[in-house]
Coordinates of C-alpha atoms and ligand atoms in Angstrom, one line a residue:
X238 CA 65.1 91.6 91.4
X239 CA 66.8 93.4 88.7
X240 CA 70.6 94.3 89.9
X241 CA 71.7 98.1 89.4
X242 CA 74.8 98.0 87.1
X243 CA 78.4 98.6 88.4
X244 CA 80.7 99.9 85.7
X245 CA 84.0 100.6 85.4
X246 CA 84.5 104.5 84.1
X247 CA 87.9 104.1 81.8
X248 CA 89.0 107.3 79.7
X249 CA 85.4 108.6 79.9
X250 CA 83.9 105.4 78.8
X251 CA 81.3 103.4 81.2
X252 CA 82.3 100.0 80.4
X253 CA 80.4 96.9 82.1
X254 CA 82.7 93.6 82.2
X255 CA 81.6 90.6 81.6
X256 CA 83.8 89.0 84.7
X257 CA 83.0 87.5 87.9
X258 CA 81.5 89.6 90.6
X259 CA 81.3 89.7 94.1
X260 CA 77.1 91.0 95.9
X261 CA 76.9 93.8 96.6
X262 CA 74.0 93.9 99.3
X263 CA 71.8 96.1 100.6
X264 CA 71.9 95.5 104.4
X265 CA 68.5 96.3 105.6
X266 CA 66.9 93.5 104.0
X267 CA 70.0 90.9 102.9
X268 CA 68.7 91.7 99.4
X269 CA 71.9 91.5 96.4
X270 CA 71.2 94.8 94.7
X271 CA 74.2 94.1 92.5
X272 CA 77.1 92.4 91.7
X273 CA 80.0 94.5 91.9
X274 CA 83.0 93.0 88.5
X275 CA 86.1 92.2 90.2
X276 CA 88.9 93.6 87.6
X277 CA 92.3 92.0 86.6
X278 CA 95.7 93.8 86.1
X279 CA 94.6 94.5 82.4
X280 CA 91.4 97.0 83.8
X281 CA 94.5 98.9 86.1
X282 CA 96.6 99.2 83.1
X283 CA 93.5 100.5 80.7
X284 CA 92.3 102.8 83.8
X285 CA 96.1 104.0 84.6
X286 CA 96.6 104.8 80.9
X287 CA 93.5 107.0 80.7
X288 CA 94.5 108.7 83.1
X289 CA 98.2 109.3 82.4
X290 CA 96.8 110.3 78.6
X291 CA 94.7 112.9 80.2
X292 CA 97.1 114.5 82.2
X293 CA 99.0 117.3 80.2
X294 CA 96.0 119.0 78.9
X295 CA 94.3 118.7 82.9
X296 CA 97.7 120.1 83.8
X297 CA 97.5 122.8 81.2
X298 CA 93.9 124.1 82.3
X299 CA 94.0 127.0 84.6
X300 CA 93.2 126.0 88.1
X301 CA 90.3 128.4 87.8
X302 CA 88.7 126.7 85.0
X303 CA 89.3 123.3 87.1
X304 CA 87.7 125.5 89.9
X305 CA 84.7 126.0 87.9
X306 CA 83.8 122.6 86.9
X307 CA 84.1 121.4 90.3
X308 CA 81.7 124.3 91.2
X309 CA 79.4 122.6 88.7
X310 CA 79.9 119.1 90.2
X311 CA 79.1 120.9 93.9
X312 CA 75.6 122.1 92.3
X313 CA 74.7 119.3 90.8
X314 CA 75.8 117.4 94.0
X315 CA 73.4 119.7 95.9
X316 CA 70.4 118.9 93.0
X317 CA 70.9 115.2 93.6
X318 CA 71.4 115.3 97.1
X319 CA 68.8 113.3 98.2
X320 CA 69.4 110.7 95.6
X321 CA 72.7 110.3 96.9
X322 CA 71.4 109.3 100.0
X323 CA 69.2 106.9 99.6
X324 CA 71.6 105.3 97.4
X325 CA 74.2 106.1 100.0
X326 CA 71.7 104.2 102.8
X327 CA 71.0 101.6 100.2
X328 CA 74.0 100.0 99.9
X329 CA 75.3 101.3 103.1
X330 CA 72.5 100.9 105.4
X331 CA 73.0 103.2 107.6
X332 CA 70.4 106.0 108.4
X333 CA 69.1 108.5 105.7
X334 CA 69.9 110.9 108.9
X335 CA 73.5 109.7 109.0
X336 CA 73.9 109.2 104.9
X337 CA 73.1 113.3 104.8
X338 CA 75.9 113.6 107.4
X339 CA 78.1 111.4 105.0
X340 CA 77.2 113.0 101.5
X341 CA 77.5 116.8 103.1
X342 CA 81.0 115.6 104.5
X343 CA 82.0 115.2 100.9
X344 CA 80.7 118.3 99.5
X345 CA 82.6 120.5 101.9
X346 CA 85.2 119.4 100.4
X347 CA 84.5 120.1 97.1
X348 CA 83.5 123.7 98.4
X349 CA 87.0 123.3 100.0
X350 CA 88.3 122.2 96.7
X351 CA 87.1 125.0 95.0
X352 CA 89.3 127.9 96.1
X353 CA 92.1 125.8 94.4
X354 CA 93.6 129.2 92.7
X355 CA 94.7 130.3 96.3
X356 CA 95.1 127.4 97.7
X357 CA 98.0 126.3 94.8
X358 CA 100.1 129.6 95.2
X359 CA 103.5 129.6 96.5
X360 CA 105.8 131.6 97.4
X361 CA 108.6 134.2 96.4
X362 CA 111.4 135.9 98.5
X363 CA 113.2 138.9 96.3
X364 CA 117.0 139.4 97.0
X365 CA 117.5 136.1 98.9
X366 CA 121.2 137.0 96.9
X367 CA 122.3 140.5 95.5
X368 CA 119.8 140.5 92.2
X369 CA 118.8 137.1 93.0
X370 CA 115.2 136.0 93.4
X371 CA 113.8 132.6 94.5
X372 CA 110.1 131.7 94.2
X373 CA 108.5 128.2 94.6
X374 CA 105.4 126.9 92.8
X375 CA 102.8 123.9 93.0
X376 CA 102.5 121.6 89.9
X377 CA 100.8 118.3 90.0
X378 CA 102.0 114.9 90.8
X379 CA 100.4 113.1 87.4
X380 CA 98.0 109.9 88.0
X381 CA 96.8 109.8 91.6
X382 CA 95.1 106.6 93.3
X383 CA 92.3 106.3 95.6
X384 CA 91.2 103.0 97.4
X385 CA 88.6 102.9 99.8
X386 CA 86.4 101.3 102.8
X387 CA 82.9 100.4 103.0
X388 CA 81.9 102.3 106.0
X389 CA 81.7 106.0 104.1
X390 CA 80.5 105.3 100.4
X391 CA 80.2 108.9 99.9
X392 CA 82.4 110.9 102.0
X393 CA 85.6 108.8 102.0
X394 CA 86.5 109.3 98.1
X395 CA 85.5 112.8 98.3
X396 CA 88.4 113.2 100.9
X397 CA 90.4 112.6 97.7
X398 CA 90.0 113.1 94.2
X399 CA 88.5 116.9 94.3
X400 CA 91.3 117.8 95.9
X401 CA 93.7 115.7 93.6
X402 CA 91.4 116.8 90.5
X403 CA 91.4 120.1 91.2
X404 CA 95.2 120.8 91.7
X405 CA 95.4 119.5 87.9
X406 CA 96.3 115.5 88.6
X407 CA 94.2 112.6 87.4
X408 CA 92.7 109.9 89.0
X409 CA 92.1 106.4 89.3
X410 CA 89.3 105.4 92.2
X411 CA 88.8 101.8 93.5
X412 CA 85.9 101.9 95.7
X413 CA 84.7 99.4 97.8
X414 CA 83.4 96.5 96.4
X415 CA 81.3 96.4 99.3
X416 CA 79.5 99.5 98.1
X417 CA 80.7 100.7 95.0
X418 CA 77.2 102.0 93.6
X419 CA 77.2 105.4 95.3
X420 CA 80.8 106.3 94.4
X421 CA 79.4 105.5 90.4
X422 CA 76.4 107.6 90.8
X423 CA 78.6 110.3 92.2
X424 CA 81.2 110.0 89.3
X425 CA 78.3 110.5 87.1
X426 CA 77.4 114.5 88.3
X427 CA 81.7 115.0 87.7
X428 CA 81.3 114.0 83.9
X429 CA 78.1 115.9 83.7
X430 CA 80.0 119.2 85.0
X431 CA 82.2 118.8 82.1
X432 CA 85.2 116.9 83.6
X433 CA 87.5 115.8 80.4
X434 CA 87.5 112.0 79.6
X435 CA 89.9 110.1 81.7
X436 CA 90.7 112.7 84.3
X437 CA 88.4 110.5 87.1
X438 CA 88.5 106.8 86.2
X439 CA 87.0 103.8 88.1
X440 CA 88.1 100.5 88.2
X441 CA 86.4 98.1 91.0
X442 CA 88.4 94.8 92.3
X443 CA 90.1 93.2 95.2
X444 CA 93.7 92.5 95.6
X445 CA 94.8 92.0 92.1
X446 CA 93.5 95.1 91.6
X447 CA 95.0 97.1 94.5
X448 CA 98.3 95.5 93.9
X449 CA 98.8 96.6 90.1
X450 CA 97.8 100.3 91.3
X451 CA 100.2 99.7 94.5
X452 CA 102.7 98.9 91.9
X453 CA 102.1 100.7 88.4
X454 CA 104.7 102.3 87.4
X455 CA 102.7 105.1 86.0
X456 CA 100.8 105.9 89.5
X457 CA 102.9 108.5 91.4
X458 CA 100.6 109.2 94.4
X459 CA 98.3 106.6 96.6
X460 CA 95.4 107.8 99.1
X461 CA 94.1 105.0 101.0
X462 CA 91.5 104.4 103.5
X463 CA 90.4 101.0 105.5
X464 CA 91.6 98.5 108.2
X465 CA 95.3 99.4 110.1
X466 CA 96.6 95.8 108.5
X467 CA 95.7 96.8 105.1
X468 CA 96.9 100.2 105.2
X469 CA 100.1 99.1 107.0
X470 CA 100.2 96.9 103.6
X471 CA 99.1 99.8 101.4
X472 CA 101.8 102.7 103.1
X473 CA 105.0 99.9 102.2
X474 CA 104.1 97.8 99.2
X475 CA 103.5 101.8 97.4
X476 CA 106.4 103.4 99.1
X477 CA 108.7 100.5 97.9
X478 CA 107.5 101.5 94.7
X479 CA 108.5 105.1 95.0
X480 CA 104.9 106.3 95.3
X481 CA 103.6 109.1 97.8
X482 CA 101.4 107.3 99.8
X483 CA 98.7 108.6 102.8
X484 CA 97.2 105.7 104.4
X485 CA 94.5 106.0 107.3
X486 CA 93.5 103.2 109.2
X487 CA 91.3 101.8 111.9
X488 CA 90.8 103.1 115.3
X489 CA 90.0 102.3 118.9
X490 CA 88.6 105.8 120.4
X491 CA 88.5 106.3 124.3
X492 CA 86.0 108.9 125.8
X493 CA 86.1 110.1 129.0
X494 CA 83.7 110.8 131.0
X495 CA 84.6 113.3 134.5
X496 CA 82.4 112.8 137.3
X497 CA 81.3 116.8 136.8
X498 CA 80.3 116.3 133.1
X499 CA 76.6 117.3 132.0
X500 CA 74.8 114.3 132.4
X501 CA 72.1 114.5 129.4
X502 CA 74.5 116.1 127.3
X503 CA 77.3 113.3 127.9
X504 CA 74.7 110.5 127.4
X505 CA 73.9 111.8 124.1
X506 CA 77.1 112.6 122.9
X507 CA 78.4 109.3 124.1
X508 CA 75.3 107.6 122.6
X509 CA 76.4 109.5 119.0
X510 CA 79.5 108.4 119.2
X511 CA 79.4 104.7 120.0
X512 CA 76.4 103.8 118.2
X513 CA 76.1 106.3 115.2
X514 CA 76.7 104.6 111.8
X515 CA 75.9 101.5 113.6
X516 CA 79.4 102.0 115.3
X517 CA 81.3 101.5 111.9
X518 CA 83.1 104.5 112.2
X519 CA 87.0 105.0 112.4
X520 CA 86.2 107.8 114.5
X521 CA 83.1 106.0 117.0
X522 CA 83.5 106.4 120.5
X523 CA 84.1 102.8 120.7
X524 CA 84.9 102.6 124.8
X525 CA 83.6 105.4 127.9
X526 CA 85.7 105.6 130.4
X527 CA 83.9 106.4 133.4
X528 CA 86.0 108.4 135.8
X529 CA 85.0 108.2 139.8
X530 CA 81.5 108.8 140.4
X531 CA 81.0 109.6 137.1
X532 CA 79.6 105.7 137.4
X533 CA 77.0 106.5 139.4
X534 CA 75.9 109.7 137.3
X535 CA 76.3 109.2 134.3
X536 CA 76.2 104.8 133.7
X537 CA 72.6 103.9 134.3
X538 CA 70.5 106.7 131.8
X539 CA 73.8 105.2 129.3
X540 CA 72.2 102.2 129.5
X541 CA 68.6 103.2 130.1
X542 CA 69.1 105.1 126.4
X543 CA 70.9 102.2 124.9
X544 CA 68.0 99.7 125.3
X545 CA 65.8 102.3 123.9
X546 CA 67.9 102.6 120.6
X547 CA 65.4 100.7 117.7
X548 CA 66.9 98.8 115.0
X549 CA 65.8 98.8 111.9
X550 CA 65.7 98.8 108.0
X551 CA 67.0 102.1 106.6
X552 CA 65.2 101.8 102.9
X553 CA 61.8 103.2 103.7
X554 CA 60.7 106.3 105.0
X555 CA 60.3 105.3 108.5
X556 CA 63.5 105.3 109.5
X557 CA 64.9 104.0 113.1
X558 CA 66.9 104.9 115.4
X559 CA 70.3 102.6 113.7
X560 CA 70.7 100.6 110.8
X561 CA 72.2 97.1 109.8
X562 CA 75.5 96.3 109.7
X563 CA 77.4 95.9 105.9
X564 CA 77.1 91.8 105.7
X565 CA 76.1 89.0 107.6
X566 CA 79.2 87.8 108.3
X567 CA 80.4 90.9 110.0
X568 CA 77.2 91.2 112.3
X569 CA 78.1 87.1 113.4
X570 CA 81.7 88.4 114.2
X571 CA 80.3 91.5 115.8
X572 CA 78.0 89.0 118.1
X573 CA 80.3 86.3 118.3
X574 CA 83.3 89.1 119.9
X575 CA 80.5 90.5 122.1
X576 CA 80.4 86.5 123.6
X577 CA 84.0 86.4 123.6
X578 CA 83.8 89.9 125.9
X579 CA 81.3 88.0 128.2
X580 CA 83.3 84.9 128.5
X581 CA 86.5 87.3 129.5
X582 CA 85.0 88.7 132.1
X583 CA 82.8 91.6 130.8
X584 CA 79.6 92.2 132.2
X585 CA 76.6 92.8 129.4
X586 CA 74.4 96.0 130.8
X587 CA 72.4 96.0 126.9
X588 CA 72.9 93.0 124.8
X589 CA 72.1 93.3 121.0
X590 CA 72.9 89.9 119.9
X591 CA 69.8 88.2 118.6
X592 CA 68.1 91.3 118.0
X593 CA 64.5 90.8 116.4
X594 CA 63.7 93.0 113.4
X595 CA 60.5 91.4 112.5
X596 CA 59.7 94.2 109.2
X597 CA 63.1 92.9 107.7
X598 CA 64.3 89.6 109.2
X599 CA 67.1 88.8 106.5
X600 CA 68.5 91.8 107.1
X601 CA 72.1 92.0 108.6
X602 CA 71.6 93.3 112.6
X603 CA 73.2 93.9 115.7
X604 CA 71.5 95.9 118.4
X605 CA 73.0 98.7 120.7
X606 CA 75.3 97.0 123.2
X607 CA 77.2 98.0 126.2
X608 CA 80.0 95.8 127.7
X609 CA 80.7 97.0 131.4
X610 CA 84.3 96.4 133.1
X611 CA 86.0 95.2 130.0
X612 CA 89.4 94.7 131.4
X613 CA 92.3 96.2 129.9
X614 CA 94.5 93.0 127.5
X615 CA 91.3 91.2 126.7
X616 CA 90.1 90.5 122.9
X617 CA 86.9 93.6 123.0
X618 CA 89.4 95.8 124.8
X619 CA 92.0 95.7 122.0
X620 CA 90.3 94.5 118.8
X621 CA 88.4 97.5 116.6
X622 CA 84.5 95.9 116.4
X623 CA 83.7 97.9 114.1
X624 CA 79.6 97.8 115.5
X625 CA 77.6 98.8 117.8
X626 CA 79.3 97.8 121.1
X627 CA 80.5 100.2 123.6
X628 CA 82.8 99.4 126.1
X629 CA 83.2 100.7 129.7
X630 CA 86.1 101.1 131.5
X631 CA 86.2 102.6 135.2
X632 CA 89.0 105.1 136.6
X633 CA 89.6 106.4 139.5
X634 CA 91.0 109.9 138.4
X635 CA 91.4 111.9 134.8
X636 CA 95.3 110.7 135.1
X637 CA 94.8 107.0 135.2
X638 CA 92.0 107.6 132.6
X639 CA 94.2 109.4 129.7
X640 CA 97.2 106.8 130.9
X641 CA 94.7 104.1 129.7
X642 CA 93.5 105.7 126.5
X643 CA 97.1 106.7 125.8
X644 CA 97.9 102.8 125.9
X645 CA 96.0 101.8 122.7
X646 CA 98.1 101.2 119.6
X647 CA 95.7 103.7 117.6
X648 CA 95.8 107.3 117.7
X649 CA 92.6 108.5 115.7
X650 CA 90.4 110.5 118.5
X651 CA 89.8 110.8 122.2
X652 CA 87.0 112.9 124.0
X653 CA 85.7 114.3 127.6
X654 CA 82.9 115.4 129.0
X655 CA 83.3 117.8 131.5
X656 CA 82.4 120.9 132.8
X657 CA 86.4 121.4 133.9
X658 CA 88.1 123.5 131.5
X659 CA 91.2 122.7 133.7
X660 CA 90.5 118.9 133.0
X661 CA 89.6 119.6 129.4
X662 CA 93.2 121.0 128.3
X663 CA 95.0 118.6 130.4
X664 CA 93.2 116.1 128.5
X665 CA 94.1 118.3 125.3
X666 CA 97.5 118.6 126.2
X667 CA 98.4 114.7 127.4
X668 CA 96.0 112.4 124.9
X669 CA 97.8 110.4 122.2
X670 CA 95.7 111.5 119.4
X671 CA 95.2 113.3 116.3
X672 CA 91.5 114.0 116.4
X673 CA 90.4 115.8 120.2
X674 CA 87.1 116.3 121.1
X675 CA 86.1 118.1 124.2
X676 CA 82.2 117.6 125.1
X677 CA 82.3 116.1 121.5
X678 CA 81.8 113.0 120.8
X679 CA 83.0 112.0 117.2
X680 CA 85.7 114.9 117.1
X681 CA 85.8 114.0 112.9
X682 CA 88.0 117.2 111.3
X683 CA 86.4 119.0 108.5
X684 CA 87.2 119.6 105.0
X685 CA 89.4 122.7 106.3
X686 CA 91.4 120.6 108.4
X687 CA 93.6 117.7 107.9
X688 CA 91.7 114.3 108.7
X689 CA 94.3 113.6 111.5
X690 CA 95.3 110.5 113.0
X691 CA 98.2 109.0 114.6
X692 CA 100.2 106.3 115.3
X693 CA 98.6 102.9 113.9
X694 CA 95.6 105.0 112.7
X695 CA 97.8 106.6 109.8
X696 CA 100.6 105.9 108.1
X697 CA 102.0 108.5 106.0
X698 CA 103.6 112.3 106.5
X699 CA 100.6 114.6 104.9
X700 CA 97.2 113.7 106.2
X701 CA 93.4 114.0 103.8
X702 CA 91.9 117.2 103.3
X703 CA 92.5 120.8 104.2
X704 CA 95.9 121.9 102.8
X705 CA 98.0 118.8 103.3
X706 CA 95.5 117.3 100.9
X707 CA 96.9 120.4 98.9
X708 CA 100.6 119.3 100.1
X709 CA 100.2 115.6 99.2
X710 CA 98.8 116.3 95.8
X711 CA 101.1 118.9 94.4
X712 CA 104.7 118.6 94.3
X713 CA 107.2 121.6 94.8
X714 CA 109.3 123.5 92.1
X715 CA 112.2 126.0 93.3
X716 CA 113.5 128.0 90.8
X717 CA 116.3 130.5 91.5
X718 CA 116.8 133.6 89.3
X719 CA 119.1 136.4 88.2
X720 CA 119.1 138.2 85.5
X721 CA 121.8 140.7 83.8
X722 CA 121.8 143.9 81.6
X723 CA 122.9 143.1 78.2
X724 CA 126.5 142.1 77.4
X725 CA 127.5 142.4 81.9
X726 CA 129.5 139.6 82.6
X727 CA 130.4 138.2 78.9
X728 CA 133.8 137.1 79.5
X729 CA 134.3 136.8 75.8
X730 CA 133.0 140.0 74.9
X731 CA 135.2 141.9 77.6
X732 CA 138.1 139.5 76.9
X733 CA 138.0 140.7 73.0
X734 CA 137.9 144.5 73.9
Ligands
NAD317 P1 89.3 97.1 104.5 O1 90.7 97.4 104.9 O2 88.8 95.7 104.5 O3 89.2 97.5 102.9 C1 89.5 98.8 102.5 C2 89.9 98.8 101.0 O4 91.0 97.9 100.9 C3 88.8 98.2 100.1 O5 88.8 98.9 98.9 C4 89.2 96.8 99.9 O6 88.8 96.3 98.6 C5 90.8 96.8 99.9 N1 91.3 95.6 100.5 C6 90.8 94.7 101.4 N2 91.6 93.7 101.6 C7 92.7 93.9 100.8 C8 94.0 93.2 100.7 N3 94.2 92.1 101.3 N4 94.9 93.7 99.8 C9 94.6 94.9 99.1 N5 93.5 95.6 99.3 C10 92.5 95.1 100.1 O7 88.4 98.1 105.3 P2 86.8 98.1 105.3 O8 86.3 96.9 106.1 O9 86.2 98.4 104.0 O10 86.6 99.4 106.2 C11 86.6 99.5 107.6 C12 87.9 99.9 108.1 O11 88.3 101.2 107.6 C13 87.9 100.1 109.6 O12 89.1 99.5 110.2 C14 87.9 101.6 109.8 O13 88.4 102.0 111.0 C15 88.7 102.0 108.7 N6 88.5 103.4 108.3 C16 89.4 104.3 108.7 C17 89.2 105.7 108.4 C18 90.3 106.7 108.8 O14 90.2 107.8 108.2 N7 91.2 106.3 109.6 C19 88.0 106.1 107.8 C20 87.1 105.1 107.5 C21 87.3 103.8 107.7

């Protein structure tokens, strides 16, 4: 099979190394599709300099003019759209269903990119003394960094260099080298909308990589998006370095479900949320927590739905219901921590492990599982999966329910079902976490808001998107005036007369 090529984008250049690589795969059949060059310190440095050479005349362009060509890139995105996807799905292998969910994610935030002109104005107060006016401008922050996860290929670099771009700093992306074609085929529309050489700039790697951005002293700003250890990593190695840094990590989200929550509407929404994306989603509803007789309700047509969820290749136009996971490895581990749940005393209601996928047997799958009475301390009740495993916890009241969810270390979403809107906002009011859904299940903000988490789900003051993406990427200015007739106050010239 011929491999698709994985560049690097230096200074405007496509460049394709001749060093080692790491597969990339596409899940649904365990086919290498290509093998993504892992760069040294020297790619950094070439990709950093770009950058910092193309960012006084990006700086100098009026953010209008920056506006339009990322109103180009939004058109073209649209004209490619479906090209995107299956690229997206391809190296993904999630749904085409659920790659259009993750390529229109991105491209709201371009539309939100594009209002840049009002979005970069300050502020002025006249008079704040006698004759004395104060105003405070945006200006950019210079080369700007963006390292991300597997589990978006689209959506999750979108969260950051429009924004970045658009409020006149450069950019260095190191996509996953799990999936780094999609983020290439994206970078492509940019340069065809007219973006100036070495404003975006790709380098792909691992470590070395990351740690010579982390470290650069020509990087002033750091967005980051993966697993909490790594972006614990990413949030002190870079602000040790005197960079700005926004780091998101994983996640652990509770849903609750009240005993007077729509049934059919709470089973799909619960269904959505814990297996959507294969349930590699910082944001899946990754454990119910059924409250009183909410057991009896709501538990069995759970279940009944969950064993009806087909698994299948994503590549071809019939699709299924889910997807593969991104490698084989991570489906054993997925399987392998769905034993370890068993063996601790959870009880399997739907099992996915061995699932059969007979039209693609290579390919990388787990099927839709639910572990019932996972008890609070053990390894599936702490650990992020990261697939398609749902968890049920049981609670006798909405108290002991949000006390529970409020216990996890992470802080990225929380949802109820319920017909209560006297439940609902104490749930609103009491959960510990950034991202609330009520009668939603994956409560994920949108390019107008800030992509909020808390606790060990982010690390960082100023959150992705919306205008603390503006905040993060721009970097105040103060100036303080007064001006005087001609000659009023010139001690010498009075001191003469
Ligand atoms: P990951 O942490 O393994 O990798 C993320 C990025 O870090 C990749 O670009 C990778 O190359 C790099 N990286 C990996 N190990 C590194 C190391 N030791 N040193 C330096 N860099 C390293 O994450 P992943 O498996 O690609 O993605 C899944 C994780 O991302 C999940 O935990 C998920 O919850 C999280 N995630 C969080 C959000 C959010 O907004 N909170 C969104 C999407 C995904």
């Amino acid at each position: 099979m011929n491999l698709e090529p994985c560049p690097f984008f230096i200074g405007g250049e496509w460049l394709q190394p001749n060093v080692a690589g790491t597969p990339v795969f596409n899940p649904s059949t365990g086919d290498t599709i290509a093998e993504c060059p892992i760069g040294t310190v020297a790619d950094v440095n070439a990709a950093v300099e770009a950058a910092h050479a193309a960012f006084p005349a990006w700086m100098e362009t009026p953010p209008v003019e920056r506006a339009r060509i990322l109103g180009k890139f939004k058109m073209l995105m649209d004209e490619n759209f479906e090209d995107i996807v299956r690229s997206n799905t391809r190296e993904h292998g999630k749904t085409l269903v659920e790659s259009r969910g993750d390529v229109k994610r991105g491209i709201e935030v371009v539309e939100f990119a594009l209002g840049v002109p009002s979005l970069m104005m300050g502020e002025v107060l006249e008079n704040v003394a006698r004759g004395i006016d104060c105003e405070a401008i945006r200006q950019p922050l210079g080369v700007c960094v963006g390292i991300t996860p597997f589990n978006f290929p689209a959506m999750v670099p979108l969260w950051m260099y429009p924004i970045a771009i658009a409020c006149g700093n450069t950019f260095v992306l190191k996509p996953s080298e799990k999936v780094p074609l999609t983020a290439i085929k994206i970078a492509k529309l940019l340069e065809k909308a007219g973006l100036p050489k070495g404003v975006l700039n790709i380098v792909h790697g691992g470590r070395e990589v990351v740690d010579a951005l982390l470290t650069h002293p020509k990087v002033k700003a750091i967005s980051f998006v993966g697993s909490t250890p790594i972006a614990r990593y990413i949030y002190e190695v870079g602000t040790k370095h005197g960079k700005r840094v926004q780091s998101n990590g994983g996640a652990k989200n509770y849903v609750i479900i009240m005993p007077d929550a729509d049934v059919e509407n709470s089973t799909r929404g619960v269904i959505e949320a814990a297996f959507g994306c294969a349930g590699e989603r910082c944001m899946a509803g990754s454990t119910a927590v059924v409250v009183g007789a909410a057991e009896k309700l709501v538990l069995p047509t759970l279940v009944e739905a969950t064993k009806r969820i087909k698994v299948g290749p994503t590549d071809r136009e019939a699709q299924p219901d889910m997807g593969a996971l991104i490698s084989r490895q991570h489906a054993n581990r997925v399987q392998e921590l769905i034993s370890i749940g068993e063996q601790q005393g959870a009880k399997v209601l739907a099992d996915g492990r061995g699932v059969k996928v007979n039209e693609a047997p290579n390919g990388f799958y787990v099927g839709a599982t639910i572990l019932d009475h996972v008890q609070t301390g053990t390894t599936v009740a702490k650990e992020e999966i990261f697939g398609p495993v749902l968890n049920v916890m049981h609670m006798e009241d909405l108290g002991a329910a949000i006390e529970l969810a409020n216990k996890s270390m992470y802080g990225n979403g929380a949802s109820i079902f319920t017909r209560s809107g006297k439940a609902a906002r104490e749930f609103k009011h009491s959960a510990k976490a950034g991202m609330i859904g009520i009668n939603i299940g994956v409560p994920a903000s949108m390019a107008w808001f800030p992509f909020n988490g808390w606790d060990e789900s982010f690390f960082g003051d100023l959150h992705m998107q919306g205008r603390e993406g503006v905040q993060f990427f721009t970097q105040q200015k103060v100036t303080t005036s007064r001006w005087f007739s001609y000659g009023e106050g010139d001690i010498w010239h009075t001191e003469k007369k």
